[in-house]
mmCIF file of C-alpha atoms and ligand atoms in Angstrom:
data_model
loop_
_atom_site.group_PDB
_atom_site.id
_atom_site.type_symbol
_atom_site.label_atom_id
_atom_site.label_comp_id
_atom_site.label_asym_id
_atom_site.label_seq_id
_atom_site.Cartn_x
_atom_site.Cartn_y
_atom_site.Cartn_z
ATOM 1 C CA UNK T 684 0.000 0.000 0.000
ATOM 2 C CA UNK T 685 1.022 3.600 -0.488
ATOM 3 C CA UNK T 686 2.377 4.427 2.956
ATOM 4 C CA UNK T 687 2.061 8.185 2.814
ATOM 5 C CA UNK T 688 0.478 10.697 0.468
ATOM 6 C CA UNK T 689 2.923 13.332 1.702
ATOM 7 C CA UNK T 690 6.494 13.957 0.681
ATOM 8 C CA UNK T 691 9.085 15.887 2.707
ATOM 9 C CA UNK T 692 10.426 18.001 -0.201
ATOM 10 C CA UNK T 693 6.922 19.007 -1.190
ATOM 11 C CA UNK T 694 6.051 19.939 2.386
ATOM 12 C CA UNK T 695 9.235 22.050 2.631
ATOM 13 C CA UNK T 696 8.192 24.018 -0.471
ATOM 14 C CA UNK T 697 4.677 24.392 0.965
ATOM 15 C CA UNK T 698 6.179 25.858 4.128
ATOM 16 C CA UNK T 699 8.229 28.325 2.071
ATOM 17 C CA UNK T 700 5.053 29.385 0.261
ATOM 18 C CA UNK T 701 3.320 29.865 3.615
ATOM 19 C CA UNK T 702 6.283 32.007 4.727
ATOM 20 C CA UNK T 703 5.902 34.113 1.589
ATOM 21 C CA UNK T 704 2.238 34.688 2.412
ATOM 22 C CA UNK T 705 3.148 35.916 5.924
ATOM 23 C CA UNK T 706 5.775 38.269 4.505
ATOM 24 C CA UNK T 707 3.390 39.501 1.819
ATOM 25 C CA UNK T 708 0.915 40.542 4.518
ATOM 26 C CA UNK T 709 3.735 42.305 6.393
ATOM 27 C CA UNK T 710 4.859 44.134 3.232
ATOM 28 C CA UNK T 711 1.330 45.453 2.730
ATOM 29 C CA UNK T 712 1.087 46.607 6.316
ATOM 30 C CA UNK T 713 4.505 48.290 6.095
ATOM 31 C CA UNK T 714 3.504 50.169 2.975
ATOM 32 C CA UNK T 715 0.497 51.600 4.778
ATOM 33 C CA UNK T 716 2.598 52.526 7.804
ATOM 34 C CA UNK T 717 5.239 54.189 5.619
ATOM 35 C CA UNK T 718 2.605 56.114 3.686
ATOM 36 C CA UNK T 719 1.300 57.723 6.835
ATOM 37 C CA UNK T 720 4.836 58.438 8.105
ATOM 38 C CA UNK T 721 5.999 60.123 4.900
ATOM 39 C CA UNK T 722 4.835 63.540 3.723
ATOM 40 C CA UNK T 723 6.491 63.495 0.285
ATOM 41 C CA UNK T 724 3.616 63.312 -2.229
ATOM 42 C CA UNK T 725 5.613 61.563 -4.943
ATOM 43 C CA UNK T 726 6.908 58.877 -2.602
ATOM 44 C CA UNK T 727 3.451 58.352 -1.157
ATOM 45 C CA UNK T 728 2.128 57.792 -4.671
ATOM 46 C CA UNK T 729 4.879 55.220 -5.304
ATOM 47 C CA UNK T 730 3.902 53.419 -2.115
ATOM 48 C CA UNK T 731 0.230 53.511 -3.074
ATOM 49 C CA UNK T 732 1.014 51.847 -6.434
ATOM 50 C CA UNK T 733 3.221 49.314 -4.687
ATOM 51 C CA UNK T 734 0.453 48.498 -2.246
ATOM 52 C CA UNK T 735 -1.975 47.896 -5.099
ATOM 53 C CA UNK T 736 0.499 45.526 -6.779
ATOM 54 C CA UNK T 737 1.044 43.767 -3.470
ATOM 55 C CA UNK T 738 -2.684 43.274 -2.887
ATOM 56 C CA UNK T 739 -2.988 41.674 -6.306
ATOM 57 C CA UNK T 740 0.135 39.594 -5.656
ATOM 58 C CA UNK T 741 -1.364 38.319 -2.415
ATOM 59 C CA UNK T 742 -4.249 36.970 -4.520
ATOM 60 C CA UNK T 743 -1.782 35.297 -6.882
ATOM 61 C CA UNK T 744 0.099 33.759 -3.953
ATOM 62 C CA UNK T 745 -3.134 32.346 -2.592
ATOM 63 C CA UNK T 746 -3.948 30.875 -6.018
ATOM 64 C CA UNK T 747 -0.497 29.296 -6.249
ATOM 65 C CA UNK T 748 -0.833 27.754 -2.780
ATOM 66 C CA UNK T 749 -4.154 26.139 -3.724
ATOM 67 C CA UNK T 750 -2.828 25.056 -7.112
ATOM 68 C CA UNK T 751 0.237 23.521 -5.499
ATOM 69 C CA UNK T 752 -2.039 21.348 -3.404
ATOM 70 C CA UNK T 753 0.186 20.696 -0.385
ATOM 71 C CA UNK T 754 -0.594 22.366 2.871
ATOM 72 C CA UNK T 755 2.268 24.038 4.725
ATOM 73 C CA UNK T 756 2.694 26.124 7.851
ATOM 74 C CA UNK T 757 4.938 29.186 8.102
ATOM 75 C CA UNK T 758 8.063 28.706 10.226
ATOM 76 C CA UNK T 759 7.777 29.984 13.791
ATOM 77 C CA UNK T 760 10.927 32.070 13.254
ATOM 78 C CA UNK T 761 9.182 33.827 10.361
ATOM 79 C CA UNK T 762 6.232 34.636 12.597
ATOM 80 C CA UNK T 763 8.606 35.987 15.277
ATOM 81 C CA UNK T 764 10.444 38.099 12.723
ATOM 82 C CA UNK T 765 7.159 39.532 11.419
ATOM 83 C CA UNK T 766 6.229 40.577 14.959
ATOM 84 C CA UNK T 767 9.494 42.371 15.637
ATOM 85 C CA UNK T 768 9.512 44.166 12.269
ATOM 86 C CA UNK T 769 5.964 45.389 12.946
ATOM 87 C CA UNK T 770 7.082 46.768 16.297
ATOM 88 C CA UNK T 771 10.072 48.561 14.751
ATOM 89 C CA UNK T 772 8.031 49.985 11.885
ATOM 90 C CA UNK T 773 5.461 51.406 14.255
ATOM 91 C CA UNK T 774 7.941 52.651 16.873
ATOM 92 C CA UNK T 775 10.178 55.708 16.874
ATOM 93 C CA UNK T 776 13.596 54.049 17.299
ATOM 94 C CA UNK T 777 14.204 53.915 13.546
ATOM 95 C CA UNK T 778 14.479 56.951 11.291
ATOM 96 C CA UNK T 779 12.306 57.044 8.176
ATOM 97 C CA UNK T 780 15.331 56.067 6.102
ATOM 98 C CA UNK T 781 15.953 53.055 8.323
ATOM 99 C CA UNK T 782 12.317 52.009 8.051
ATOM 100 C CA UNK T 783 12.460 52.132 4.263
ATOM 101 C CA UNK T 784 15.761 50.216 4.365
ATOM 102 C CA UNK T 785 14.073 47.530 6.471
ATOM 103 C CA UNK T 786 11.231 47.377 3.977
ATOM 104 C CA UNK T 787 13.632 47.065 1.047
ATOM 105 C CA UNK T 788 15.378 44.160 2.775
ATOM 106 C CA UNK T 789 12.070 42.366 3.183
ATOM 107 C CA UNK T 790 11.292 42.903 -0.502
ATOM 108 C CA UNK T 791 14.671 41.461 -1.345
ATOM 109 C CA UNK T 792 13.968 38.420 0.819
ATOM 110 C CA UNK T 793 10.572 37.994 -0.812
ATOM 111 C CA UNK T 794 12.074 38.135 -4.307
ATOM 112 C CA UNK T 795 14.674 35.549 -3.319
ATOM 113 C CA UNK T 796 12.027 33.249 -1.825
ATOM 114 C CA UNK T 797 10.052 33.405 -5.070
ATOM 115 C CA UNK T 798 13.120 32.593 -7.144
ATOM 116 C CA UNK T 799 14.186 29.864 -4.732
ATOM 117 C CA UNK T 800 10.784 28.164 -4.988
ATOM 118 C CA UNK T 801 11.102 28.319 -8.749
ATOM 119 C CA UNK T 802 14.515 26.631 -8.651
ATOM 120 C CA UNK T 803 13.367 24.034 -6.115
ATOM 121 C CA UNK T 804 10.357 23.222 -8.300
ATOM 122 C CA UNK T 805 12.711 22.382 -11.173
ATOM 123 C CA UNK T 806 14.367 19.799 -8.949
ATOM 124 C CA UNK T 807 11.205 18.271 -7.484
ATOM 125 C CA UNK T 808 9.082 17.825 -10.589
ATOM 126 C CA UNK T 809 7.388 19.272 -13.634
ATOM 127 C CA UNK T 810 4.004 19.215 -11.876
ATOM 128 C CA UNK T 811 5.360 21.578 -9.195
ATOM 129 C CA UNK T 812 6.755 23.913 -11.834
ATOM 130 C CA UNK T 813 3.359 24.001 -13.519
ATOM 131 C CA UNK T 814 1.582 24.784 -10.258
ATOM 132 C CA UNK T 815 3.811 27.698 -9.320
ATOM 133 C CA UNK T 816 4.022 29.403 -12.747
ATOM 134 C CA UNK T 817 1.842 32.399 -11.716
ATOM 135 C CA UNK T 818 4.482 33.204 -9.086
ATOM 136 C CA UNK T 819 6.606 34.621 -11.915
ATOM 137 C CA UNK T 820 4.446 37.751 -11.969
ATOM 138 C CA UNK T 821 4.976 38.229 -8.235
ATOM 139 C CA UNK T 822 8.735 37.791 -8.660
ATOM 140 C CA UNK T 823 8.792 40.364 -11.427
ATOM 141 C CA UNK T 824 6.949 42.972 -9.438
ATOM 142 C CA UNK T 825 8.952 42.421 -6.276
ATOM 143 C CA UNK T 826 12.099 42.895 -8.270
ATOM 144 C CA UNK T 827 10.708 46.130 -9.747
ATOM 145 C CA UNK T 828 9.640 47.313 -6.278
ATOM 146 C CA UNK T 829 13.176 46.764 -5.003
ATOM 147 C CA UNK T 830 14.513 49.128 -7.673
ATOM 148 C CA UNK T 831 11.934 51.757 -6.762
ATOM 149 C CA UNK T 832 12.742 51.443 -3.079
ATOM 150 C CA UNK T 833 16.414 51.998 -3.794
ATOM 151 C CA UNK T 834 15.407 55.271 -5.420
ATOM 152 C CA UNK T 835 13.308 56.231 -2.392
ATOM 153 C CA UNK T 836 16.190 55.374 -0.053
ATOM 154 C CA UNK T 837 18.475 57.696 -1.940
ATOM 155 C CA UNK T 838 16.070 60.664 -1.710
ATOM 156 C CA UNK T 839 15.203 60.162 1.948
ATOM 157 C CA UNK T 840 18.771 59.305 2.984
ATOM 158 C CA UNK T 841 20.221 62.469 1.452
ATOM 159 C CA UNK T 842 17.518 64.532 3.133
ATOM 160 C CA UNK T 843 18.201 62.987 6.536
ATOM 161 C CA UNK T 844 21.960 63.439 6.279
ATOM 162 C CA UNK T 845 22.117 66.895 4.720
ATOM 163 C CA UNK T 846 18.677 68.499 4.893
ATOM 164 C CA UNK T 847 19.030 69.026 1.131
ATOM 165 C CA UNK T 848 17.539 67.389 -1.959
ATOM 166 C CA UNK T 849 19.453 64.669 -3.844
ATOM 167 C CA UNK T 850 20.546 65.385 -7.413
ATOM 168 C CA UNK T 851 17.595 64.781 -9.732
ATOM 169 C CA UNK T 852 17.001 62.272 -12.492
ATOM 170 C CA UNK T 853 16.328 59.539 -10.011
ATOM 171 C CA UNK T 854 12.931 58.214 -11.124
ATOM 172 C CA UNK T 855 14.018 58.036 -14.740
ATOM 173 C CA UNK T 856 16.886 55.803 -13.700
ATOM 174 C CA UNK T 857 14.519 53.650 -11.689
ATOM 175 C CA UNK T 858 12.233 53.237 -14.698
ATOM 176 C CA UNK T 859 15.185 52.199 -16.866
ATOM 177 C CA UNK T 860 16.259 49.644 -14.298
ATOM 178 C CA UNK T 861 12.764 48.173 -14.172
ATOM 179 C CA UNK T 862 12.548 47.999 -17.954
ATOM 180 C CA UNK T 863 15.879 46.167 -18.075
ATOM 181 C CA UNK T 864 14.697 43.547 -15.602
ATOM 182 C CA UNK T 865 12.537 41.491 -17.933
ATOM 183 C CA UNK T 866 15.495 41.159 -20.300
ATOM 184 C CA UNK T 867 17.950 40.150 -17.601
ATOM 185 C CA UNK T 868 15.910 37.656 -15.651
ATOM 186 C CA UNK T 869 13.988 36.108 -18.530
ATOM 187 C CA UNK T 870 10.880 34.075 -17.939
ATOM 188 C CA UNK T 871 11.377 33.611 -14.206
ATOM 189 C CA UNK T 872 10.286 37.182 -13.709
ATOM 190 C CA UNK T 873 7.636 38.098 -16.223
ATOM 191 C CA UNK T 874 4.136 39.440 -16.212
ATOM 192 C CA UNK T 875 1.130 37.237 -16.917
ATOM 193 C CA UNK T 876 -2.587 37.940 -16.928
ATOM 194 C CA UNK T 877 -3.985 37.940 -13.453
ATOM 195 C CA UNK T 878 -7.709 37.438 -14.131
ATOM 196 C CA UNK T 879 -8.323 33.769 -14.782
ATOM 197 C CA UNK T 880 -11.661 32.323 -15.809
ATOM 198 C CA UNK T 881 -13.043 28.945 -14.802
ATOM 199 C CA UNK T 882 -11.745 27.216 -17.942
ATOM 200 C CA UNK T 883 -8.183 28.469 -17.246
ATOM 201 C CA UNK T 884 -8.260 27.236 -13.670
ATOM 202 C CA UNK T 885 -9.653 23.812 -14.566
ATOM 203 C CA UNK T 886 -7.214 23.452 -17.456
ATOM 204 C CA UNK T 887 -4.265 24.200 -15.136
ATOM 205 C CA UNK T 888 -5.342 21.343 -12.871
ATOM 206 C CA UNK T 889 -5.732 18.990 -15.822
ATOM 207 C CA UNK T 890 -2.262 19.824 -17.111
ATOM 208 C CA UNK T 891 -0.768 19.281 -13.701
ATOM 209 C CA UNK T 892 -2.312 15.826 -13.272
ATOM 210 C CA UNK T 893 -1.283 14.922 -16.805
ATOM 211 C CA UNK T 894 2.332 15.739 -15.887
ATOM 212 C CA UNK T 895 2.102 13.640 -12.745
ATOM 213 C CA UNK T 896 0.954 10.643 -14.787
ATOM 214 C CA UNK T 897 3.865 11.163 -17.194
ATOM 215 C CA UNK T 898 6.265 11.359 -14.242
ATOM 216 C CA UNK T 899 4.992 8.027 -12.873
ATOM 217 C CA UNK T 900 5.299 6.401 -16.285
ATOM 218 C CA UNK T 901 8.858 7.639 -16.634
ATOM 219 C CA UNK T 902 10.031 6.413 -13.241
ATOM 220 C CA UNK T 903 11.152 3.044 -11.882
ATOM 221 C CA UNK T 904 11.856 4.355 -8.414
ATOM 222 C CA UNK T 905 9.112 3.194 -5.985
ATOM 223 C CA UNK T 906 9.867 6.154 -3.713
ATOM 224 C CA UNK T 907 9.299 8.637 -6.551
ATOM 225 C CA UNK T 908 6.256 6.739 -7.809
ATOM 226 C CA UNK T 909 4.746 6.902 -4.342
ATOM 227 C CA UNK T 910 5.442 10.650 -4.183
ATOM 228 C CA UNK T 911 3.777 11.313 -7.547
ATOM 229 C CA UNK T 912 0.815 9.076 -6.815
ATOM 230 C CA UNK T 913 0.288 10.761 -3.446
ATOM 231 C CA UNK T 914 0.033 14.078 -5.265
ATOM 232 C CA UNK T 915 -2.316 12.633 -7.924
ATOM 233 C CA UNK T 916 -4.547 11.216 -5.205
ATOM 234 C CA UNK T 917 -4.831 14.550 -3.417
ATOM 235 C CA UNK T 918 -5.143 16.692 -6.539
ATOM 236 C CA UNK T 919 -7.756 14.535 -8.246
ATOM 237 C CA UNK T 920 -9.849 14.115 -5.109
ATOM 238 C CA UNK T 921 -9.931 17.848 -4.470
ATOM 239 C CA UNK T 922 -10.392 18.828 -8.124
ATOM 240 C CA UNK T 923 -13.283 16.419 -8.667
ATOM 241 C CA UNK T 924 -15.081 17.421 -5.484
ATOM 242 C CA UNK T 925 -14.685 21.125 -6.239
ATOM 243 C CA UNK T 926 -16.150 20.527 -9.699
ATOM 244 C CA UNK T 927 -19.074 18.709 -8.125
ATOM 245 C CA UNK T 928 -19.646 21.536 -5.655
ATOM 246 C CA UNK T 929 -19.206 24.509 -7.947
ATOM 247 C CA UNK T 930 -18.984 23.722 -11.658
ATOM 248 C CA UNK T 931 -21.337 20.853 -12.458
ATOM 249 C CA UNK T 932 -24.362 22.370 -10.664
ATOM 250 C CA UNK T 933 -23.713 25.661 -12.520
ATOM 251 C CA UNK T 934 -23.533 24.086 -15.999
ATOM 252 C CA UNK T 935 -26.289 21.487 -15.619
ATOM 253 C CA UNK T 936 -29.102 23.685 -16.981
ATOM 254 C CA UNK T 937 -27.344 24.520 -20.264
ATOM 255 C CA UNK T 938 -24.910 21.602 -20.641
ATOM 256 C CA UNK T 939 -27.719 19.098 -20.322
ATOM 257 C CA UNK T 940 -28.825 16.568 -17.743
ATOM 258 C CA UNK T 941 -27.335 13.437 -19.324
ATOM 259 C CA UNK T 942 -23.925 14.922 -20.194
ATOM 260 C CA UNK T 943 -23.574 16.407 -16.713
ATOM 261 C CA UNK T 944 -24.619 13.144 -15.077
ATOM 262 C CA UNK T 945 -22.008 11.317 -17.138
ATOM 263 C CA UNK T 946 -19.299 13.539 -15.606
ATOM 264 C CA UNK T 947 -20.509 12.761 -12.072
ATOM 265 C CA UNK T 948 -20.551 9.017 -12.824
ATOM 266 C CA UNK T 949 -17.063 9.028 -14.310
ATOM 267 C CA UNK T 950 -15.713 10.816 -11.259
ATOM 268 C CA UNK T 951 -17.342 8.277 -8.927
ATOM 269 C CA UNK T 952 -15.533 5.608 -10.942
ATOM 270 C CA UNK T 953 -12.221 7.495 -10.683
ATOM 271 C CA UNK T 954 -12.594 7.788 -6.924
ATOM 272 C CA UNK T 955 -12.934 3.985 -6.603
ATOM 273 C CA UNK T 956 -9.848 3.472 -8.758
ATOM 274 C CA UNK T 957 -7.824 5.940 -6.663
ATOM 275 C CA UNK T 958 -8.652 4.098 -3.454
ATOM 276 C CA UNK T 959 -7.904 0.691 -4.893
ATOM 277 C CA UNK T 960 -4.507 1.875 -6.183
ATOM 278 C CA UNK T 961 -3.750 3.467 -2.825
ATOM 279 C CA UNK T 962 -4.088 0.000 -1.257
ATOM 280 C CA UNK T 963 -1.424 -1.473 -3.567
ATOM 281 C CA UNK T 964 2.370 -1.496 -3.275
ATOM 282 C CA UNK T 965 4.050 1.107 -5.500
ATOM 283 C CA UNK T 966 6.728 -1.435 -6.431
ATOM 284 C CA UNK T 967 4.258 -4.014 -7.774
ATOM 285 C CA UNK T 968 3.778 -4.284 -11.533
ATOM 286 C CA UNK T 969 0.035 -4.158 -11.035
ATOM 287 C CA UNK T 970 0.372 -0.704 -9.539
ATOM 288 C CA UNK T 971 1.602 0.798 -12.801
ATOM 289 C CA UNK T 972 -1.031 -1.058 -14.837
ATOM 290 C CA UNK T 973 -3.800 0.312 -12.663
ATOM 291 C CA UNK T 974 -2.323 3.814 -12.803
ATOM 292 C CA UNK T 975 -2.410 3.505 -16.599
ATOM 293 C CA UNK T 976 -6.091 2.510 -16.446
ATOM 294 C CA UNK T 977 -6.797 5.488 -14.201
ATOM 295 C CA UNK T 978 -4.906 7.786 -16.548
ATOM 296 C CA UNK T 979 -6.965 6.651 -19.540
ATOM 297 C CA UNK T 980 -10.180 7.234 -17.613
ATOM 298 C CA UNK T 981 -9.049 10.666 -16.428
ATOM 299 C CA UNK T 982 -7.892 11.756 -19.885
ATOM 300 C CA UNK T 983 -11.160 10.657 -21.444
ATOM 301 C CA UNK T 984 -13.079 12.637 -18.834
ATOM 302 C CA UNK T 985 -10.783 15.666 -19.281
ATOM 303 C CA UNK T 986 -11.353 15.634 -23.046
ATOM 304 C CA UNK T 987 -15.107 15.805 -22.532
ATOM 305 C CA UNK T 988 -14.802 18.678 -20.066
ATOM 306 C CA UNK T 989 -12.424 20.684 -22.216
ATOM 307 C CA UNK T 990 -14.357 20.193 -25.453
ATOM 308 C CA UNK T 991 -18.117 20.139 -24.962
ATOM 309 C CA UNK T 992 -18.399 21.428 -21.385
ATOM 310 C CA UNK T 993 -16.030 24.352 -22.022
ATOM 311 C CA UNK T 994 -17.912 25.187 -25.241
ATOM 312 C CA UNK T 995 -21.187 25.250 -23.300
ATOM 313 C CA UNK T 996 -19.623 27.553 -20.694
ATOM 314 C CA UNK T 997 -18.248 29.859 -23.399
ATOM 315 C CA UNK T 998 -21.654 30.111 -25.062
ATOM 316 C CA UNK T 999 -23.726 30.578 -21.928
ATOM 317 C CA UNK T 1000 -21.719 32.524 -19.351
ATOM 318 C CA UNK T 1001 -20.572 36.141 -19.285
ATOM 319 C CA UNK T 1002 -16.895 36.943 -18.609
ATOM 320 C CA UNK T 1003 -17.892 38.038 -15.150
ATOM 321 C CA UNK T 1004 -19.686 34.752 -14.440
ATOM 322 C CA UNK T 1005 -16.668 32.783 -15.661
ATOM 323 C CA UNK T 1006 -14.343 34.724 -13.373
ATOM 324 C CA UNK T 1007 -16.715 34.347 -10.442
ATOM 325 C CA UNK T 1008 -16.867 30.577 -11.004
ATOM 326 C CA UNK T 1009 -13.040 30.534 -10.979
ATOM 327 C CA UNK T 1010 -12.987 32.321 -7.629
ATOM 328 C CA UNK T 1011 -15.574 29.958 -6.156
ATOM 329 C CA UNK T 1012 -13.749 26.935 -7.545
ATOM 330 C CA UNK T 1013 -10.458 28.028 -5.968
ATOM 331 C CA UNK T 1014 -12.141 28.727 -2.632
ATOM 332 C CA UNK T 1015 -13.820 25.300 -2.672
ATOM 333 C CA UNK T 1016 -10.488 23.660 -3.419
ATOM 334 C CA UNK T 1017 -8.777 25.472 -0.548
ATOM 335 C CA UNK T 1018 -11.442 24.211 1.900
ATOM 336 C CA UNK T 1019 -11.303 20.667 0.556
ATOM 337 C CA UNK T 1020 -7.504 20.629 0.834
ATOM 338 C CA UNK T 1021 -7.754 21.630 4.500
ATOM 339 C CA UNK T 1022 -10.256 18.859 5.103
ATOM 340 C CA UNK T 1023 -8.188 16.249 3.288
ATOM 341 C CA UNK T 1024 -5.038 17.278 5.195
ATOM 342 C CA UNK T 1025 -6.948 16.960 8.491
ATOM 343 C CA UNK T 1026 -8.218 13.446 7.675
ATOM 344 C CA UNK T 1027 -4.704 12.326 6.771
ATOM 345 C CA UNK T 1028 -3.266 13.235 10.162
HETATM 346 FE FE1 LIG N 1286 -14.173 16.433 -13.783
HETATM 347 FE FE1 LIG N 1287 -11.843 18.451 -14.455
#
């Protein structure tokens, strides 16, 4: 039998993602604190724009965490650090320059965490890389924010030290640096669309599970096979249940009773297969045969969803409805992941 659905490397990445979420919340709080402490209109405007990016990036981080499908807790040291930074930012021990410098350091750390997760994903598996792709946008913006904060530090630092204004031309230089970033860092830091509709979100899940099947097929290492199957088990269970809670009831009226029912029935079948495979040994030859059977069933089901069900959604839902379904689907998945993690303990 598959001894554990969890894998240490995957949990470590999940914990790093949870750390990033803590830091993201701190960054947003800092930006508000700094805005009220600073009376330079131009700098306040910069901070306001940064805060808007960071709010959006928090949403992307939450999407990535759900898409990744492994639950992690932030490290206790991260939580301690967040507390002490908050105290320093609100207190009067640090000058404004020192507060901005602290903020810039945090941004740097956040950029590095994003890049580190990207590199770790390359080592752990293609399915992880697929799940964390939207993080590239966050990495890009954090990197751009760092450049802007360097500019702010220069202005405020010169004022604190001399009471005079720094030589001008600063913002133009910052803009140039930001523009150069996409060229330097390539695809790891690039912008992508942030509004996803329900078809995008479902398709991402399908691609991820497809990669996991390919990884099992390509491996002879029972340890690796167990790791990939554990992820397939969790992802498919959560994906299917979220579809049954959010998507199938919403499409039933226009997709048709019999086609919708067929999707429910196929998923019931898949659930039985998942549990029977879970009871087998990952090193047995039967294990791989049954995984192949499951894969064929899943791919058949996926084809139906992506062809006729997606077409029905395109023809019957407004853009706004499609985006709302995506939000509901992600929220349902997050809840189901919590529940699944709790039952596995
Ligand atoms: Fe489905
Ligand atoms: Fe699906």
